[in-house]
């Protein structure tokens, strides 16, 4: 397993692999890896001959008042996780390597970014689409792996690949959770012990929503209202959004009459956490 900092090094390694006829998987991350990232790396290792993990806290996807400076970083810890899960190369560039002086080209998206995190974080998806398009051009993978944890991001990337004719298979992987239900996230490290306990309202609300859908509830406002009630009962929690959208357009729907995404964003103290479920993943008797 190698760690490289430059685009040239990634390109020449991937070129050598492709010359041998090997397939390449890409796992884009912002580092501070946990079992959620590990599951993506393991999936890529299973499906491809070689796996590249990008480890880059992308300044372009953070708003001015967000946590770019405090975002946790630990490349030694990350390299151990990549190695354990069968990754072959970590691309860990400095911001200057990705965005040279005078950088002025962007990939942006409409419609799918109007709701959910796109509404709360106006510059976020332009930063995500631009960096992911760049990573796709740099690595030119056969497949790329994204978590359902960031469900709107997964939908946006699928749409970008389709709209811009990128010849890359996008693979969506299930949410990995802590034993008590909290979705794993690099941002969970911001929580103190009281906040960590309070953060359980997210998964509690999600599991309740899943139960309602499994029991046949079709009215989105009923699901949203009961989930919001659970979150609002926790004094340390403040709802950013609890919404249900069409799973391909990411536009609000009122009735569960098609595949849908139920997504939540909640502040616990100053930490903004997200969680979700896709209605098509909800089955009688087992799930998620
Ligand atoms: P991040 O480093 O937070 O930008 O995440 C990198 C990738 O890991 C994204 O595709 C995320 O959706 C995915 N990911 C993050 N947390 C989880 C999780 N708990 N379960 C599954 N995938 C995750």
PDB file of C-alpha atoms in Angstrom, residues 58-68 99 106-109 113-131 152-153 156 272:
ATOM      1  CA  UNK A  58     -12.050  19.382   0.068  1.00  0.00           C
ATOM      2  CA  UNK A  59     -12.205  23.107   0.949  1.00  0.00           C
ATOM      3  CA  UNK A  60     -14.613  23.795  -1.925  1.00  0.00           C
ATOM      4  CA  UNK A  61     -17.488  21.849  -0.347  1.00  0.00           C
ATOM      5  CA  UNK A  62     -17.423  23.766   2.961  1.00  0.00           C
ATOM      6  CA  UNK A  63     -19.358  27.015   3.485  1.00  0.00           C
ATOM      7  CA  UNK A  64     -17.626  29.992   5.169  1.00  0.00           C
ATOM      8  CA  UNK A  65     -19.135  29.273   8.611  1.00  0.00           C
ATOM      9  CA  UNK A  66     -18.554  25.510   8.467  1.00  0.00           C
ATOM     10  CA  UNK A  67     -15.970  23.195  10.047  1.00  0.00           C
ATOM     11  CA  UNK A  68     -13.183  23.107   7.403  1.00  0.00           C
ATOM     12  CA  UNK A  99      -6.774  23.655  -6.990  1.00  0.00           C
ATOM     13  CA  UNK A 106     -16.717  24.039 -11.781  1.00  0.00           C
ATOM     14  CA  UNK A 107     -19.271  21.239 -12.079  1.00  0.00           C
ATOM     15  CA  UNK A 108     -22.636  22.273 -10.662  1.00  0.00           C
ATOM     16  CA  UNK A 109     -26.055  20.670 -10.462  1.00  0.00           C
ATOM     17  CA  UNK A 113     -29.658  20.011  -4.985  1.00  0.00           C
ATOM     18  CA  UNK A 114     -32.684  22.249  -4.284  1.00  0.00           C
ATOM     19  CA  UNK A 115     -33.763  20.408  -1.119  1.00  0.00           C
ATOM     20  CA  UNK A 116     -32.138  18.714   1.896  1.00  0.00           C
ATOM     21  CA  UNK A 117     -28.397  19.451   2.336  1.00  0.00           C
ATOM     22  CA  UNK A 118     -28.318  21.432  -0.917  1.00  0.00           C
ATOM     23  CA  UNK A 119     -30.760  23.925   0.618  1.00  0.00           C
ATOM     24  CA  UNK A 120     -28.961  24.168   3.973  1.00  0.00           C
ATOM     25  CA  UNK A 121     -25.452  24.196   2.460  1.00  0.00           C
ATOM     26  CA  UNK A 122     -25.644  26.305  -0.735  1.00  0.00           C
ATOM     27  CA  UNK A 123     -22.061  25.796  -1.998  1.00  0.00           C
ATOM     28  CA  UNK A 124     -21.737  22.179  -0.889  1.00  0.00           C
ATOM     29  CA  UNK A 125     -22.724  20.191  -3.980  1.00  0.00           C
ATOM     30  CA  UNK A 126     -20.850  22.414  -6.394  1.00  0.00           C
ATOM     31  CA  UNK A 127     -17.744  21.562  -4.353  1.00  0.00           C
ATOM     32  CA  UNK A 128     -18.637  17.860  -4.220  1.00  0.00           C
ATOM     33  CA  UNK A 129     -19.381  17.570  -7.971  1.00  0.00           C
ATOM     34  CA  UNK A 130     -16.239  19.485  -8.904  1.00  0.00           C
ATOM     35  CA  UNK A 131     -13.895  17.455  -6.705  1.00  0.00           C
ATOM     36  CA  UNK A 152     -28.342  13.082  -1.646  1.00  0.00           C
ATOM     37  CA  UNK A 153     -24.650  13.023  -2.579  1.00  0.00           C
ATOM     38  CA  UNK A 156     -26.188  13.732  -7.283  1.00  0.00           C
ATOM     39  CA  UNK A 272     -24.659  18.858  12.401  1.00  0.00           C
TER      40      UNK A 272
END
